[in-house]
Short mmCIF file of C-alpha atoms in Angstrom, two decimals:
data_model
loop_
_atom_site.label_atom_id
_atom_site.label_comp_id
_atom_site.label_asym_id
_atom_site.label_seq_id
_atom_site.Cartn_x
_atom_site.Cartn_y
_atom_site.Cartn_z
CA UNK A 10 141.22 110.77 179.84
CA UNK A 11 141.80 108.00 177.08
CA UNK A 12 141.48 104.24 177.70
CA UNK A 13 144.59 102.45 177.13
CA UNK A 14 143.26 98.80 177.47
CA UNK A 15 139.90 97.13 177.42
CA UNK A 16 138.91 93.63 178.65
CA UNK A 17 137.09 92.02 181.69
CA UNK A 18 137.70 91.20 185.20
CA UNK A 19 136.90 87.36 185.64
CA UNK A 20 135.59 87.15 188.99
CA UNK A 21 134.69 83.56 189.49
CA UNK A 22 131.91 82.85 186.76
CA UNK A 23 131.30 86.53 186.75
CA UNK A 24 132.69 88.51 184.06
CA UNK A 25 132.90 92.62 184.39
CA UNK A 26 133.66 94.49 181.30
CA UNK A 27 136.05 97.34 182.01
CA UNK A 28 138.39 100.02 180.27
CA UNK A 29 141.82 100.65 181.63
CA UNK A 30 143.20 104.43 182.24
CA UNK A 31 146.45 105.31 183.63
CA UNK A 32 145.78 106.80 187.04
CA UNK A 33 148.78 108.96 187.36
CA UNK A 34 150.88 111.18 185.19
CA UNK A 35 154.23 112.63 185.29
CA UNK A 36 154.66 116.49 185.69
CA UNK A 37 158.11 116.76 184.59
CA UNK A 38 158.96 119.55 182.29
CA UNK A 39 160.39 118.03 179.22
CA UNK A 40 162.87 119.38 176.68
CA UNK A 41 163.90 118.70 173.13
CA UNK A 42 167.36 118.63 171.91
CA UNK A 43 168.12 121.59 169.72
CA UNK A 44 170.92 123.35 167.78
CA UNK A 45 172.30 125.94 170.25
CA UNK A 46 172.74 128.71 167.34
CA UNK A 47 169.48 128.50 165.71
CA UNK A 48 167.10 126.18 167.97
CA UNK A 49 166.85 123.79 165.28
CA UNK A 50 165.37 120.21 166.34
CA UNK A 51 168.18 117.54 166.46
CA UNK A 52 166.81 114.44 164.46
CA UNK A 53 168.42 111.03 164.68
CA UNK A 54 168.44 108.28 161.88
CA UNK A 55 168.45 104.51 162.62
CA UNK A 56 171.43 103.19 160.90
CA UNK A 57 172.78 99.59 160.79
CA UNK A 58 175.98 99.26 162.69
CA UNK A 59 177.20 96.63 160.06
CA UNK A 60 176.75 98.53 156.58
CA UNK A 61 175.88 102.01 157.86
CA UNK A 62 172.62 102.08 155.96
CA UNK A 63 169.47 103.94 157.17
CA UNK A 64 166.97 101.66 158.33
CA UNK A 65 163.19 101.73 158.20
CA UNK A 66 160.67 100.61 160.69
CA UNK A 67 159.41 97.77 158.48
CA UNK A 68 163.07 96.24 158.45
CA UNK A 69 163.63 96.64 162.30
CA UNK A 70 163.15 93.27 164.46
CA UNK A 71 163.95 92.45 167.92
CA UNK A 72 167.14 90.83 168.77
CA UNK A 73 168.52 88.95 172.06
CA UNK A 74 171.98 89.15 172.28
CA UNK A 75 173.25 85.60 173.61
CA UNK A 76 177.02 86.64 173.86
CA UNK A 77 180.08 86.18 171.64
CA UNK A 78 178.80 88.35 168.82
CA UNK A 79 175.75 86.40 168.02
CA UNK A 80 172.01 87.56 168.09
CA UNK A 81 168.83 85.63 167.88
CA UNK A 82 166.34 87.62 165.85
CA UNK A 83 162.56 87.52 166.82
CA UNK A 84 159.86 88.54 164.58
CA UNK A 85 156.37 89.70 165.01
CA UNK A 86 155.18 86.23 164.52
CA UNK A 87 157.24 84.92 167.01
CA UNK A 88 155.61 87.10 169.67
CA UNK A 89 151.91 86.24 168.05
CA UNK A 90 152.45 82.43 169.03
CA UNK A 91 153.32 83.08 172.66
CA UNK A 92 150.52 81.80 175.16
CA UNK A 93 149.17 85.02 176.59
CA UNK A 94 145.87 83.61 178.10
CA UNK A 95 145.29 87.04 179.93
CA UNK A 96 145.61 89.11 176.78
CA UNK A 97 141.90 90.54 177.24
CA UNK A 98 141.05 89.58 180.78
CA UNK A 99 142.28 90.38 184.34
CA UNK A 100 142.12 87.01 186.08
CA UNK A 101 141.55 86.89 189.81
CA UNK A 102 143.74 84.61 191.44
CA UNK A 103 143.02 85.35 195.23
CA UNK A 104 142.20 87.55 198.04
CA UNK A 105 144.72 88.66 200.59
CA UNK A 106 145.19 91.30 203.25
CA UNK A 107 146.59 94.56 202.00
CA UNK A 108 149.41 94.87 204.48
CA UNK A 109 150.85 91.51 203.19
CA UNK A 110 151.92 92.91 200.09
CA UNK A 111 155.52 94.93 200.19
CA UNK A 112 154.96 98.10 198.66
CA UNK A 113 158.25 97.59 196.76
CA UNK A 114 156.49 95.39 194.35
CA UNK A 115 154.31 98.10 193.20
CA UNK A 116 154.96 99.68 190.00
CA UNK A 117 152.12 101.71 188.11
CA UNK A 118 148.55 102.47 189.06
CA UNK A 119 145.35 102.32 186.82
CA UNK A 120 141.60 103.21 187.32
CA UNK A 121 138.93 100.68 185.97
CA UNK A 122 135.78 102.10 184.69
CA UNK A 123 132.89 99.56 184.04
CA UNK A 124 131.76 99.27 180.12
CA UNK A 125 128.10 99.10 179.09
CA UNK A 126 126.04 97.03 181.73
CA UNK A 127 128.97 95.99 183.66
CA UNK A 128 128.06 98.65 186.34
CA UNK A 129 126.07 96.45 188.74
CA UNK A 130 128.73 93.59 188.89
CA UNK A 131 131.52 96.20 189.12
CA UNK A 132 130.04 97.80 192.19
CA UNK A 133 129.41 94.39 193.67
CA UNK A 134 132.97 93.55 193.51
CA UNK A 135 134.06 97.07 194.90
CA UNK A 136 131.83 96.62 197.82
CA UNK A 137 132.67 93.06 198.42
CA UNK A 138 136.43 94.04 198.52
CA UNK A 139 135.89 97.04 200.80
CA UNK A 140 133.80 94.88 203.36
CA UNK A 141 136.26 92.05 203.44
CA UNK A 142 139.32 94.55 203.92
CA UNK A 143 141.31 92.49 201.06
CA UNK A 144 142.81 93.21 197.77
CA UNK A 145 142.71 90.96 194.85
CA UNK A 146 145.70 89.51 193.24
CA UNK A 147 145.31 89.36 189.56
CA UNK A 148 147.06 88.53 186.23
CA UNK A 149 146.90 90.79 183.18
CA UNK A 150 148.80 91.18 179.79
CA UNK A 151 149.61 94.66 178.86
CA UNK A 152 151.59 95.50 175.93
CA UNK A 153 152.62 91.81 175.05
CA UNK A 154 153.80 91.54 178.70
CA UNK A 155 152.22 89.51 181.44
CA UNK A 156 151.92 91.12 184.70
CA UNK A 157 151.08 90.55 188.39
CA UNK A 158 148.86 93.02 189.68
CA UNK A 159 146.28 93.86 192.66
CA UNK A 160 142.72 95.29 192.65
CA UNK A 161 141.74 97.68 195.25
CA UNK A 162 139.29 100.37 196.28
CA UNK A 163 139.99 104.06 196.28
CA UNK A 164 137.35 106.84 196.20
CA UNK A 165 134.82 104.45 195.22
CA UNK A 166 136.72 103.17 191.93
CA UNK A 167 138.63 99.94 191.67
CA UNK A 168 142.41 100.66 191.14
CA UNK A 169 144.68 98.14 189.52
CA UNK A 170 148.31 98.27 190.83
CA UNK A 171 150.71 96.34 188.38
CA UNK A 172 153.50 94.66 190.41
CA UNK A 173 157.18 93.33 189.84
CA UNK A 174 157.60 89.79 189.81
CA UNK A 175 159.62 88.46 193.02
CA UNK A 176 162.50 87.65 191.08
CA UNK A 177 162.69 91.33 189.66
CA UNK A 178 163.40 92.66 193.38
CA UNK A 179 167.05 92.98 194.23
CA UNK A 180 168.40 91.81 197.58
CA UNK A 181 170.44 94.21 199.43
CA UNK A 182 174.11 93.10 199.86
CA UNK A 183 175.73 95.82 201.82
CA UNK A 184 178.95 95.13 204.01
CA UNK A 185 177.38 97.06 207.10
CA UNK A 186 174.56 94.29 207.35
CA UNK A 187 177.62 91.91 208.49
CA UNK A 188 178.80 94.19 211.15
CA UNK A 189 177.97 93.70 214.75
CA UNK A 190 176.68 97.59 215.33
CA UNK A 191 174.89 98.42 218.63
CA UNK A 192 173.01 101.54 219.56
CA UNK A 193 173.14 103.05 223.14
CA UNK A 194 169.74 103.45 224.80
CA UNK A 195 170.20 106.84 225.15
CA UNK A 196 170.67 107.31 221.44
CA UNK A 197 167.66 105.26 220.83
CA UNK A 198 165.57 107.24 223.14
CA UNK A 199 166.71 110.46 221.49
CA UNK A 200 165.95 109.10 218.14
CA UNK A 201 162.53 108.15 219.27
CA UNK A 202 161.97 111.63 220.69
CA UNK A 203 162.86 113.08 217.27
CA UNK A 204 160.29 110.87 215.70
CA UNK A 205 157.95 112.02 218.09
CA UNK A 206 158.42 115.77 217.62
CA UNK A 207 158.19 115.11 213.74
CA UNK A 208 155.19 113.02 213.88
CA UNK A 209 152.13 113.92 211.69
CA UNK A 210 149.23 112.87 209.60
CA UNK A 211 150.20 112.56 205.77
CA UNK A 212 148.51 115.17 203.67
CA UNK A 213 149.93 114.87 200.17
CA UNK A 214 148.58 118.33 199.11
CA UNK A 215 151.09 119.83 201.88
CA UNK A 216 154.00 118.95 199.41
CA UNK A 217 155.01 120.39 196.08
CA UNK A 218 157.79 120.07 193.46
CA UNK A 219 159.87 123.07 194.24
CA UNK A 220 162.40 122.46 191.57
CA UNK A 221 159.70 122.20 189.01
CA UNK A 222 157.96 125.30 189.92
CA UNK A 223 161.48 127.20 189.89
CA UNK A 224 162.24 125.90 186.43
CA UNK A 225 158.93 126.72 185.08
CA UNK A 226 159.75 130.27 186.51
CA UNK A 227 162.95 130.31 184.56
CA UNK A 228 161.13 129.29 181.23
CA UNK A 229 158.34 131.87 181.94
CA UNK A 230 160.94 134.80 182.48
CA UNK A 231 162.82 133.62 179.22
CA UNK A 232 159.51 133.84 177.27
CA UNK A 233 158.37 137.44 178.88
CA UNK A 234 162.08 138.61 178.27
CA UNK A 235 162.46 139.63 182.17
CA UNK A 236 165.03 138.75 184.58
CA UNK A 237 164.70 135.62 186.89
CA UNK A 238 164.50 136.51 190.53
CA UNK A 239 166.08 133.82 192.48
CA UNK A 240 164.12 132.68 195.59
CA UNK A 241 165.49 133.39 198.99
CA UNK A 242 166.91 130.38 200.89
CA UNK A 243 164.06 129.09 203.48
CA UNK A 244 166.89 128.54 206.19
CA UNK A 245 170.57 128.09 206.33
CA UNK A 246 172.04 124.62 206.51
CA UNK A 247 172.81 123.32 210.17
CA UNK A 248 176.68 123.03 210.95
CA UNK A 249 177.97 119.64 211.17
CA UNK A 250 177.36 117.87 214.54
CA UNK A 251 180.09 116.71 216.64
CA UNK A 252 178.71 113.21 217.44
CA UNK A 253 175.39 111.27 216.82
CA UNK A 254 174.04 112.59 220.15
CA UNK A 255 174.52 116.15 219.41
CA UNK A 256 173.08 115.67 215.91
CA UNK A 257 169.86 114.07 217.57
CA UNK A 258 169.54 116.92 220.26
CA UNK A 259 170.11 119.48 217.42
CA UNK A 260 167.52 117.89 215.42
CA UNK A 261 164.90 117.56 218.23
CA UNK A 262 165.30 121.32 219.12
CA UNK A 263 165.05 122.22 215.49
CA UNK A 264 161.84 120.15 214.90
CA UNK A 265 160.27 121.63 218.06
CA UNK A 266 161.38 125.22 216.75
CA UNK A 267 159.64 124.50 213.59
CA UNK A 268 156.32 123.73 215.09
CA UNK A 269 156.43 126.59 217.54
CA UNK A 270 157.27 124.62 220.63
CA UNK A 271 159.58 125.75 223.34
CA UNK A 272 162.48 123.61 223.82
CA UNK A 273 162.62 121.84 227.50
CA UNK A 274 166.31 123.27 228.22
CA UNK A 275 165.54 127.08 227.17
CA UNK A 276 162.04 126.74 229.16
CA UNK A 277 164.02 125.55 232.36
CA UNK A 278 166.63 128.38 232.18
CA UNK A 279 164.04 131.06 231.44
CA UNK A 280 162.09 130.02 234.43
CA UNK A 281 165.12 129.86 236.84
CA UNK A 282 166.51 133.23 235.98
CA UNK A 283 163.36 135.48 236.77
CA UNK A 284 163.55 133.81 240.20
CA UNK A 285 166.75 134.78 241.06
CA UNK A 286 166.22 138.23 240.26
CA UNK A 287 163.17 138.42 242.31
CA UNK A 288 165.23 137.25 245.36
CA UNK A 289 167.77 139.72 245.05
CA UNK A 290 165.16 142.47 244.58
CA UNK A 291 163.32 141.38 247.73
CA UNK A 292 166.42 141.56 249.94
CA UNK A 293 166.63 145.35 250.22
CA UNK A 294 162.97 145.45 250.99
CA UNK A 295 163.29 143.42 253.97
CA UNK A 296 166.10 145.62 255.35
CA UNK A 297 164.12 148.60 254.68
CA UNK A 298 161.15 147.27 256.93
CA UNK A 299 163.36 146.37 259.66
CA UNK A 300 165.11 150.16 259.77
CA UNK A 301 161.89 151.88 259.47
CA UNK A 302 160.69 151.75 263.26
CA UNK A 303 164.33 152.80 264.34
CA UNK A 304 163.84 155.73 261.99
CA UNK A 305 160.66 156.59 263.47
CA UNK A 306 162.09 156.70 267.09
CA UNK A 307 165.19 158.64 266.04
CA UNK A 308 162.70 161.21 264.24
CA UNK A 309 160.72 161.79 267.22
CA UNK A 310 163.10 163.32 269.59
CA UNK A 311 164.76 165.50 267.06
CA UNK A 312 161.08 167.20 266.46
CA UNK A 313 160.75 167.71 270.31
CA UNK A 314 163.93 169.35 270.49
CA UNK A 315 163.29 171.74 267.77
CA UNK A 316 160.19 172.73 269.31
CA UNK A 317 161.54 173.48 272.84
CA UNK A 318 164.20 175.71 271.22
CA UNK A 319 161.58 177.58 269.38
CA UNK A 320 159.76 178.12 272.77
CA UNK A 321 162.74 179.56 274.57
CA UNK A 322 163.44 182.19 271.66
CA UNK A 323 159.97 183.29 271.91
CA UNK A 324 160.03 183.80 275.67
#
């Protein structure tokens, strides 16, 4: 990894020299715009919309549109005079419980590495944060922009999470929030059952980007000159449910089936049907038991009569 920023964490009167590294990376497959017929790269020129001339980087400035076709032009000198007190420092403002920070504020994550002889105060701040079970709210300036951020511990390393400013989070303004919508207790109970049937411990390695893997397969097939084999569908889409309760019940049964659990309704039916069959089979057996003594009584006289006839003939 390459450090993208160097500075110091100001922790009271303690200064901890650190390097900043990007903790995440996007795995998207990137493409270039090319000419369809010959594969040539498409290039773009920076042209002025007023005179149509090609403009070099040295002649490009930043402009702020104030409306009415007017533009305020800012130069590098204008930005250099701005008061960025945290340009090379991470100023700790306060320590707060982690659960008090809404995750919607988090933007990007960075690793902090101690630099030079700063390993001991670095470890001291890390262990103190872990023992206090809090995160540090800090300010930092990255790429000419001051940002709010937090410092927390992950895998024995200090992680800096840049944050949005409160006025950068939009308020949800949707019509249904003003409607008086009530849920029935049966629906809520079924929804809770669905949540219970799908409850699990989060394991990030259990998930993967199937689209990126399929796209990479297409690219590899193009390179090797072979035909792309389309993967089979995992399962068919469930049919549209008649109502909310039907959808919830179907979802619960589907979740149980995916986990290899027998559904309650199918289990009751399977246990009831064999019992009925057993009763039907047992009925003939009882009749046979009752008729057995009578059969023996009837058989005995027949044997004696036959024996008597045989005696007369011999005589």
